Short mmCIF file of N, CA and C in Angstrom, two decimals:
data_model
loop_
_atom_site.label_atom_id
_atom_site.label_comp_id
_atom_site.label_asym_id
_atom_site.label_seq_id
_atom_site.Cartn_x
_atom_site.Cartn_y
_atom_site.Cartn_z
N UNK P 1 183.38 74.18 144.45
CA UNK P 1 182.69 72.93 144.14
C UNK P 1 183.35 72.24 142.94
N UNK P 2 183.76 73.03 141.94
CA UNK P 2 184.45 72.45 140.78
C UNK P 2 185.77 71.81 141.20
N UNK P 3 186.51 72.48 142.11
CA UNK P 3 187.77 71.92 142.59
C UNK P 3 187.54 70.62 143.34
N UNK P 4 186.47 70.54 144.11
CA UNK P 4 186.15 69.32 144.84
C UNK P 4 185.81 68.19 143.87
N UNK P 5 185.01 68.50 142.85
CA UNK P 5 184.68 67.49 141.84
C UNK P 5 185.94 67.00 141.12
N UNK P 6 186.86 67.91 140.82
CA UNK P 6 188.10 67.52 140.15
C UNK P 6 188.95 66.64 141.05
N UNK P 7 189.01 66.96 142.36
CA UNK P 7 189.80 66.15 143.30
C UNK P 7 189.20 64.75 143.42
N UNK P 8 187.89 64.65 143.48
CA UNK P 8 187.24 63.34 143.56
C UNK P 8 187.49 62.55 142.28
N UNK P 9 187.43 63.20 141.13
CA UNK P 9 187.70 62.52 139.86
C UNK P 9 189.14 62.02 139.80
N UNK P 10 190.09 62.81 140.29
CA UNK P 10 191.50 62.36 140.32
C UNK P 10 191.65 61.15 141.22
N UNK P 11 191.00 61.16 142.38
CA UNK P 11 191.10 60.02 143.29
C UNK P 11 190.49 58.77 142.66
N UNK P 12 189.38 58.93 141.95
CA UNK P 12 188.76 57.79 141.27
C UNK P 12 189.70 57.22 140.23
N UNK P 13 190.32 58.08 139.43
CA UNK P 13 191.28 57.61 138.43
C UNK P 13 192.47 56.92 139.07
N UNK P 14 192.97 57.46 140.17
CA UNK P 14 194.10 56.85 140.85
C UNK P 14 193.73 55.48 141.41
N UNK P 15 192.52 55.33 141.90
CA UNK P 15 192.10 54.04 142.43
C UNK P 15 191.93 53.02 141.30
N UNK P 16 191.43 53.46 140.14
CA UNK P 16 191.34 52.56 138.99
C UNK P 16 192.73 52.14 138.56
N UNK P 17 193.68 53.08 138.58
CA UNK P 17 195.07 52.75 138.22
C UNK P 17 195.68 51.78 139.22
N UNK P 18 195.15 51.73 140.44
CA UNK P 18 195.67 50.82 141.46
C UNK P 18 195.17 49.39 141.30
N UNK P 19 194.16 49.20 140.45
CA UNK P 19 193.63 47.85 140.25
C UNK P 19 194.64 46.99 139.53
N UNK P 20 194.62 45.67 139.77
CA UNK P 20 195.54 44.79 139.05
C UNK P 20 195.28 44.89 137.55
N UNK P 21 196.33 44.65 136.76
CA UNK P 21 196.18 44.67 135.30
C UNK P 21 195.18 43.60 134.88
N UNK P 22 194.58 43.82 133.73
CA UNK P 22 193.63 42.83 133.23
C UNK P 22 194.37 41.55 132.88
N UNK P 23 193.66 40.45 132.91
CA UNK P 23 194.29 39.16 132.63
C UNK P 23 194.41 39.00 131.12
N UNK P 24 195.62 38.74 130.66
CA UNK P 24 195.91 38.53 129.25
C UNK P 24 196.53 37.14 129.13
N UNK P 25 195.80 36.20 128.52
CA UNK P 25 196.28 34.82 128.47
C UNK P 25 197.48 34.66 127.56
N UNK P 26 197.74 35.59 126.66
CA UNK P 26 198.88 35.46 125.76
C UNK P 26 200.18 35.95 126.39
N UNK P 27 200.08 36.70 127.46
CA UNK P 27 201.26 37.25 128.13
C UNK P 27 201.50 36.51 129.43
N UNK P 28 202.71 36.62 129.97
CA UNK P 28 202.95 36.01 131.29
C UNK P 28 202.00 36.62 132.31
N UNK P 29 201.60 35.80 133.26
CA UNK P 29 200.62 36.26 134.25
C UNK P 29 201.24 37.28 135.18
N UNK P 30 200.49 38.35 135.42
CA UNK P 30 200.93 39.36 136.37
C UNK P 30 200.71 38.83 137.78
N UNK P 31 201.49 39.32 138.71
CA UNK P 31 201.35 38.90 140.10
C UNK P 31 200.14 39.62 140.69
N UNK P 32 199.01 38.93 140.70
CA UNK P 32 197.76 39.54 141.14
C UNK P 32 197.73 39.75 142.65
N UNK P 33 198.64 39.09 143.38
CA UNK P 33 198.64 39.23 144.84
C UNK P 33 199.50 40.41 145.31
N UNK P 34 200.24 41.05 144.41
CA UNK P 34 201.09 42.18 144.78
C UNK P 34 200.25 43.46 144.79
N UNK P 35 199.96 44.00 145.97
CA UNK P 35 199.14 45.20 146.03
C UNK P 35 199.89 46.44 145.56
N UNK P 36 199.13 47.39 145.05
CA UNK P 36 199.68 48.67 144.61
C UNK P 36 198.59 49.72 144.79
N UNK P 37 198.91 50.79 145.49
CA UNK P 37 197.94 51.84 145.73
C UNK P 37 198.50 53.17 145.25
N UNK P 38 197.65 53.96 144.59
CA UNK P 38 198.00 55.31 144.15
C UNK P 38 197.05 56.28 144.81
N UNK P 39 197.60 57.38 145.33
CA UNK P 39 196.76 58.40 145.95
C UNK P 39 197.52 59.72 146.01
N UNK P 40 196.81 60.80 146.28
CA UNK P 40 197.41 62.13 146.43
C UNK P 40 197.10 62.66 147.81
N UNK P 41 198.05 63.43 148.34
CA UNK P 41 197.84 64.09 149.63
C UNK P 41 198.12 65.58 149.44
N UNK P 42 197.17 66.44 149.80
CA UNK P 42 197.43 67.88 149.67
C UNK P 42 198.25 68.40 150.85
N UNK P 43 199.17 69.32 150.57
CA UNK P 43 199.97 69.98 151.58
C UNK P 43 199.76 71.48 151.46
N UNK P 44 199.53 72.13 152.61
CA UNK P 44 199.39 73.59 152.62
C UNK P 44 200.79 74.20 152.66
N UNK P 45 201.08 75.10 151.72
CA UNK P 45 202.36 75.79 151.66
C UNK P 45 202.09 77.29 151.61
N UNK P 46 203.11 78.11 151.86
CA UNK P 46 202.90 79.56 151.75
C UNK P 46 202.42 80.00 150.37
N UNK P 47 202.78 79.23 149.32
CA UNK P 47 202.37 79.57 147.96
C UNK P 47 200.99 79.02 147.60
N UNK P 48 200.39 78.25 148.47
CA UNK P 48 199.10 77.63 148.19
C UNK P 48 199.18 76.13 148.44
N UNK P 49 198.24 75.41 147.90
CA UNK P 49 198.19 73.96 148.10
C UNK P 49 199.08 73.24 147.09
N UNK P 50 199.88 72.32 147.57
CA UNK P 50 200.71 71.47 146.71
C UNK P 50 200.23 70.03 146.88
N UNK P 51 200.24 69.29 145.79
CA UNK P 51 199.79 67.90 145.83
C UNK P 51 201.00 66.98 145.77
N UNK P 52 201.08 66.06 146.72
CA UNK P 52 202.10 65.02 146.70
C UNK P 52 201.44 63.76 146.16
N UNK P 53 202.03 63.20 145.11
CA UNK P 53 201.48 62.00 144.49
C UNK P 53 202.23 60.79 145.03
N UNK P 54 201.50 59.82 145.54
CA UNK P 54 202.08 58.64 146.19
C UNK P 54 201.73 57.38 145.43
N UNK P 55 202.65 56.41 145.49
CA UNK P 55 202.38 55.05 145.06
C UNK P 55 203.03 54.13 146.08
N UNK P 56 202.26 53.21 146.62
CA UNK P 56 202.76 52.22 147.57
C UNK P 56 202.57 50.86 146.92
N UNK P 57 203.65 50.05 146.90
CA UNK P 57 203.57 48.74 146.26
C UNK P 57 204.41 47.73 147.04
N UNK P 58 204.21 46.47 146.72
CA UNK P 58 204.97 45.40 147.36
C UNK P 58 205.42 44.41 146.29
N UNK P 59 206.70 44.01 146.36
CA UNK P 59 207.24 42.97 145.49
C UNK P 59 207.20 41.65 146.24
N UNK P 60 207.36 40.57 145.50
CA UNK P 60 207.48 39.26 146.13
C UNK P 60 206.23 38.82 146.84
N UNK P 61 205.07 39.03 146.23
CA UNK P 61 203.82 38.68 146.89
C UNK P 61 203.42 37.23 146.73
N UNK P 62 204.22 36.41 146.06
CA UNK P 62 203.88 35.02 145.84
C UNK P 62 203.87 34.23 147.14
N UNK P 63 203.19 33.11 147.13
CA UNK P 63 203.06 32.27 148.31
C UNK P 63 204.42 31.74 148.75
N UNK P 64 205.29 31.42 147.76
CA UNK P 64 206.59 30.83 148.09
C UNK P 64 207.58 31.84 148.66
N UNK P 65 207.29 33.12 148.56
CA UNK P 65 208.20 34.16 149.06
C UNK P 65 208.01 34.33 150.55
N UNK P 66 209.12 34.28 151.28
CA UNK P 66 209.07 34.49 152.72
C UNK P 66 208.71 35.94 153.02
N UNK P 67 208.01 36.15 154.12
CA UNK P 67 207.57 37.50 154.48
C UNK P 67 208.74 38.46 154.61
N UNK P 68 209.89 38.01 155.13
CA UNK P 68 211.02 38.91 155.32
C UNK P 68 211.76 39.22 154.02
N UNK P 69 211.41 38.55 152.91
CA UNK P 69 212.02 38.82 151.61
C UNK P 69 211.18 39.78 150.77
N UNK P 70 210.00 40.09 151.21
CA UNK P 70 209.13 41.00 150.47
C UNK P 70 209.62 42.43 150.65
N UNK P 71 209.51 43.20 149.60
CA UNK P 71 209.96 44.59 149.63
C UNK P 71 208.75 45.50 149.44
N UNK P 72 208.53 46.35 150.42
CA UNK P 72 207.50 47.38 150.32
C UNK P 72 208.18 48.65 149.82
N UNK P 73 207.54 49.35 148.88
CA UNK P 73 208.08 50.59 148.35
C UNK P 73 207.02 51.68 148.38
N UNK P 74 207.45 52.85 148.78
CA UNK P 74 206.59 54.04 148.71
C UNK P 74 207.32 55.08 147.88
N UNK P 75 206.67 55.54 146.82
CA UNK P 75 207.23 56.58 145.96
C UNK P 75 206.36 57.81 146.09
N UNK P 76 207.00 58.96 146.13
CA UNK P 76 206.22 60.19 146.10
C UNK P 76 207.05 61.32 145.54
N UNK P 77 206.35 62.32 145.04
CA UNK P 77 206.98 63.51 144.47
C UNK P 77 206.25 64.73 144.99
N UNK P 78 207.03 65.80 145.17
CA UNK P 78 206.47 67.06 145.66
C UNK P 78 207.24 68.19 145.02
N UNK P 79 206.52 69.20 144.56
CA UNK P 79 207.15 70.37 143.94
C UNK P 79 206.69 71.61 144.69
N UNK P 80 207.56 72.09 145.58
CA UNK P 80 207.25 73.25 146.42
C UNK P 80 208.41 74.23 146.32
N UNK P 81 208.10 75.50 146.10
CA UNK P 81 209.17 76.52 146.06
C UNK P 81 209.62 76.85 147.46
N UNK P 82 210.84 77.12 147.69
CA UNK P 82 211.95 77.31 146.77
C UNK P 82 212.73 76.03 146.48
N UNK P 83 212.31 74.88 147.02
CA UNK P 83 213.07 73.63 146.85
C UNK P 83 212.97 73.08 145.44
N UNK P 84 211.84 73.29 144.78
CA UNK P 84 211.63 72.70 143.46
C UNK P 84 211.23 71.25 143.57
N UNK P 85 211.19 70.55 142.43
CA UNK P 85 210.76 69.15 142.44
C UNK P 85 211.71 68.24 143.22
N UNK P 86 211.12 67.45 144.14
CA UNK P 86 211.85 66.46 144.92
C UNK P 86 211.07 65.15 144.80
N UNK P 87 211.80 64.08 144.53
CA UNK P 87 211.20 62.76 144.36
C UNK P 87 211.83 61.82 145.38
N UNK P 88 211.03 60.91 145.93
CA UNK P 88 211.54 60.00 146.96
C UNK P 88 211.07 58.58 146.69
N UNK P 89 211.92 57.64 147.05
CA UNK P 89 211.60 56.22 147.03
C UNK P 89 212.07 55.65 148.36
N UNK P 90 211.11 55.20 149.17
CA UNK P 90 211.41 54.60 150.47
C UNK P 90 211.11 53.12 150.35
N UNK P 91 212.10 52.27 150.65
CA UNK P 91 211.96 50.82 150.53
C UNK P 91 212.15 50.18 151.90
N UNK P 92 211.26 49.25 152.23
CA UNK P 92 211.34 48.51 153.48
C UNK P 92 211.46 47.03 153.13
N UNK P 93 212.62 46.46 153.45
CA UNK P 93 212.88 45.06 153.15
C UNK P 93 213.47 44.39 154.37
N UNK P 94 212.80 43.34 154.85
CA UNK P 94 213.29 42.66 156.04
C UNK P 94 213.28 43.60 157.23
N UNK P 95 214.47 43.99 157.66
CA UNK P 95 214.53 44.89 158.81
C UNK P 95 215.18 46.23 158.47
N UNK P 96 215.45 46.49 157.18
CA UNK P 96 216.13 47.74 156.81
C UNK P 96 215.20 48.65 156.00
N UNK P 97 215.30 49.93 156.25
CA UNK P 97 214.55 50.94 155.51
C UNK P 97 215.54 51.80 154.75
N UNK P 98 215.46 51.74 153.43
CA UNK P 98 216.35 52.51 152.56
C UNK P 98 215.60 53.69 151.96
N UNK P 99 216.31 54.79 151.76
CA UNK P 99 215.70 56.00 151.21
C UNK P 99 216.54 56.48 150.04
N UNK P 100 215.89 56.76 148.91
CA UNK P 100 216.54 57.38 147.76
C UNK P 100 215.78 58.67 147.46
N UNK P 101 216.52 59.75 147.36
CA UNK P 101 215.93 61.06 147.06
C UNK P 101 216.57 61.62 145.81
N UNK P 102 215.77 62.28 144.98
CA UNK P 102 216.25 62.99 143.81
C UNK P 102 215.75 64.43 143.92
N UNK P 103 216.64 65.38 143.82
CA UNK P 103 216.27 66.79 143.82
C UNK P 103 216.70 67.36 142.48
N UNK P 104 215.78 68.04 141.82
CA UNK P 104 216.07 68.56 140.49
C UNK P 104 216.86 69.86 140.54
N UNK P 105 217.03 70.44 141.71
CA UNK P 105 217.84 71.65 141.86
C UNK P 105 219.05 71.31 142.71
N UNK P 106 220.26 71.69 142.24
CA UNK P 106 221.49 71.36 142.98
C UNK P 106 221.50 71.88 144.41
N UNK P 107 220.98 73.07 144.65
CA UNK P 107 220.97 73.62 146.02
C UNK P 107 220.11 72.76 146.94
N UNK P 108 219.01 72.25 146.42
CA UNK P 108 218.12 71.40 147.22
C UNK P 108 218.81 70.07 147.54
N UNK P 109 219.46 69.47 146.55
CA UNK P 109 220.14 68.20 146.83
C UNK P 109 221.27 68.40 147.84
N UNK P 110 221.94 69.55 147.81
CA UNK P 110 222.99 69.83 148.80
C UNK P 110 222.38 69.93 150.20
N UNK P 111 221.23 70.58 150.32
CA UNK P 111 220.56 70.68 151.62
C UNK P 111 220.12 69.30 152.10
N UNK P 112 219.62 68.48 151.20
CA UNK P 112 219.19 67.13 151.58
C UNK P 112 220.38 66.29 152.04
N UNK P 113 221.51 66.40 151.34
CA UNK P 113 222.72 65.67 151.75
C UNK P 113 223.17 66.11 153.14
N UNK P 114 223.07 67.41 153.41
CA UNK P 114 223.48 67.93 154.72
C UNK P 114 222.58 67.38 155.83
N UNK P 115 221.33 67.04 155.52
CA UNK P 115 220.40 66.52 156.52
C UNK P 115 220.27 65.02 156.53
N UNK P 116 221.12 64.30 155.80
CA UNK P 116 221.02 62.84 155.72
C UNK P 116 221.19 62.17 157.09
N UNK P 117 222.08 62.71 157.91
CA UNK P 117 222.27 62.13 159.25
C UNK P 117 221.01 62.29 160.10
N UNK P 118 220.35 63.44 159.97
CA UNK P 118 219.10 63.66 160.70
C UNK P 118 218.02 62.69 160.22
N UNK P 119 217.97 62.42 158.92
CA UNK P 119 217.01 61.45 158.39
C UNK P 119 217.28 60.07 158.96
N UNK P 120 218.53 59.68 159.03
CA UNK P 120 218.90 58.38 159.60
C UNK P 120 218.48 58.30 161.07
N UNK P 121 218.69 59.37 161.81
CA UNK P 121 218.28 59.41 163.23
C UNK P 121 216.76 59.34 163.35
N UNK P 122 216.04 60.03 162.47
CA UNK P 122 214.58 60.00 162.51
C UNK P 122 214.05 58.60 162.22
N UNK P 123 214.68 57.90 161.27
CA UNK P 123 214.27 56.52 160.99
C UNK P 123 214.49 55.63 162.21
N UNK P 124 215.64 55.79 162.86
CA UNK P 124 215.94 55.00 164.06
C UNK P 124 214.96 55.32 165.18
N UNK P 125 214.62 56.61 165.34
CA UNK P 125 213.67 57.03 166.37
C UNK P 125 212.28 56.43 166.12
N UNK P 126 211.94 56.25 164.84
CA UNK P 126 210.66 55.65 164.47
C UNK P 126 210.72 54.12 164.51
N UNK P 127 211.81 53.59 165.08
CA UNK P 127 212.02 52.15 165.20
C UNK P 127 212.11 51.45 163.84
N UNK P 128 212.68 52.17 162.86
CA UNK P 128 212.98 51.61 161.55
C UNK P 128 214.49 51.55 161.43
N UNK P 129 215.03 50.39 161.15
CA UNK P 129 216.47 50.23 161.03
C UNK P 129 216.94 50.96 159.76
N UNK P 130 217.71 52.05 159.91
CA UNK P 130 218.13 52.80 158.72
C UNK P 130 219.03 51.96 157.82
N UNK P 131 218.67 51.92 156.55
CA UNK P 131 219.50 51.25 155.55
C UNK P 131 220.24 52.31 154.76
N UNK P 132 220.39 52.07 153.50
CA UNK P 132 221.10 52.99 152.61
C UNK P 132 220.29 54.27 152.39
N UNK P 133 220.94 55.42 152.51
CA UNK P 133 220.32 56.70 152.21
C UNK P 133 221.12 57.33 151.08
N UNK P 134 220.47 57.50 149.92
CA UNK P 134 221.13 58.01 148.72
C UNK P 134 220.39 59.26 148.27
N UNK P 135 221.16 60.32 148.00
CA UNK P 135 220.58 61.58 147.52
C UNK P 135 221.26 61.92 146.21
N UNK P 136 220.46 62.08 145.16
CA UNK P 136 220.99 62.31 143.82
C UNK P 136 220.45 63.60 143.23
N UNK P 137 221.20 64.15 142.29
CA UNK P 137 220.75 65.32 141.53
C UNK P 137 219.91 64.85 140.36
N UNK P 138 218.95 65.69 139.95
CA UNK P 138 218.14 65.40 138.78
C UNK P 138 216.87 64.66 139.13
N UNK P 139 216.25 64.11 138.09
CA UNK P 139 214.98 63.39 138.24
C UNK P 139 215.27 61.89 138.34
N UNK P 140 214.35 61.13 138.94
CA UNK P 140 214.55 59.67 139.01
C UNK P 140 214.48 59.06 137.63
N UNK P 141 215.03 57.85 137.47
CA UNK P 141 214.94 57.19 136.16
C UNK P 141 213.48 56.97 135.77
N UNK P 142 213.22 57.05 134.49
CA UNK P 142 211.86 56.85 133.99
C UNK P 142 211.45 55.40 134.14
N UNK P 143 210.18 55.14 134.53
CA UNK P 143 209.72 53.76 134.65
C UNK P 143 209.58 53.12 133.27
N UNK P 144 209.49 51.79 133.25
CA UNK P 144 209.27 51.06 132.01
C UNK P 144 207.95 51.51 131.40
N UNK P 145 207.87 51.63 130.07
CA UNK P 145 206.60 52.00 129.45
C UNK P 145 205.54 50.93 129.70
N UNK P 146 204.30 51.36 129.82
CA UNK P 146 203.21 50.42 130.07
C UNK P 146 202.97 49.55 128.84
N UNK P 147 202.65 48.26 129.05
CA UNK P 147 202.34 47.40 127.91
C UNK P 147 201.09 47.91 127.20
N UNK P 148 201.02 47.69 125.91
CA UNK P 148 199.86 48.14 125.13
C UNK P 148 198.60 47.50 125.68
N UNK P 149 197.54 48.28 125.77
CA UNK P 149 196.27 47.78 126.23
C UNK P 149 196.06 47.84 127.72
N UNK P 150 197.02 48.36 128.48
CA UNK P 150 196.89 48.47 129.92
C UNK P 150 196.69 49.93 130.29
N UNK P 151 196.15 50.16 131.50
CA UNK P 151 196.01 51.51 131.99
C UNK P 151 197.38 52.15 132.11
N UNK P 152 197.46 53.41 131.83
CA UNK P 152 198.71 54.14 131.96
C UNK P 152 198.56 55.09 133.12
N UNK P 153 199.41 54.93 134.14
CA UNK P 153 199.35 55.78 135.32
C UNK P 153 200.34 56.91 135.16
N UNK P 154 199.84 58.12 135.01
CA UNK P 154 200.71 59.28 134.85
C UNK P 154 200.75 60.11 136.12
N UNK P 155 200.32 59.56 137.24
CA UNK P 155 200.27 60.31 138.47
C UNK P 155 201.66 60.58 139.04
N UNK P 156 202.59 59.67 138.82
CA UNK P 156 203.93 59.86 139.39
C UNK P 156 204.91 60.29 138.35
#
């Protein structure tokens, strides 16, 4: 029951973090039409339950932006043994789907590079036009620090 209460509390915090930033008249206006969602998905592994933290967002939400110029992004991270921490950024822009992966262990990044062709085929099979697939060693670049007075999302 305590674990369930903690999971519900995490989801509540993630949903609050998904709300648009507060309006600050002294700063440039944030794009209130650009949606952003944060959530977690549990995965059953041989070592127990692992949580994948997701963020889905869209750029170019303004009225003047054409629909095919908008970029949807899904970010997620998962830390499962023996692979270790793996981070992903999947971007969908126009008709191309690009994938960037970061593996913090060199052996894992080598395995991911070996499977890049299979990933490209899987994207095509899912009727997504494969774009650039990049696999890097290490952790992804750190995001910009949150402006003072705004919610800080530490889920990803």
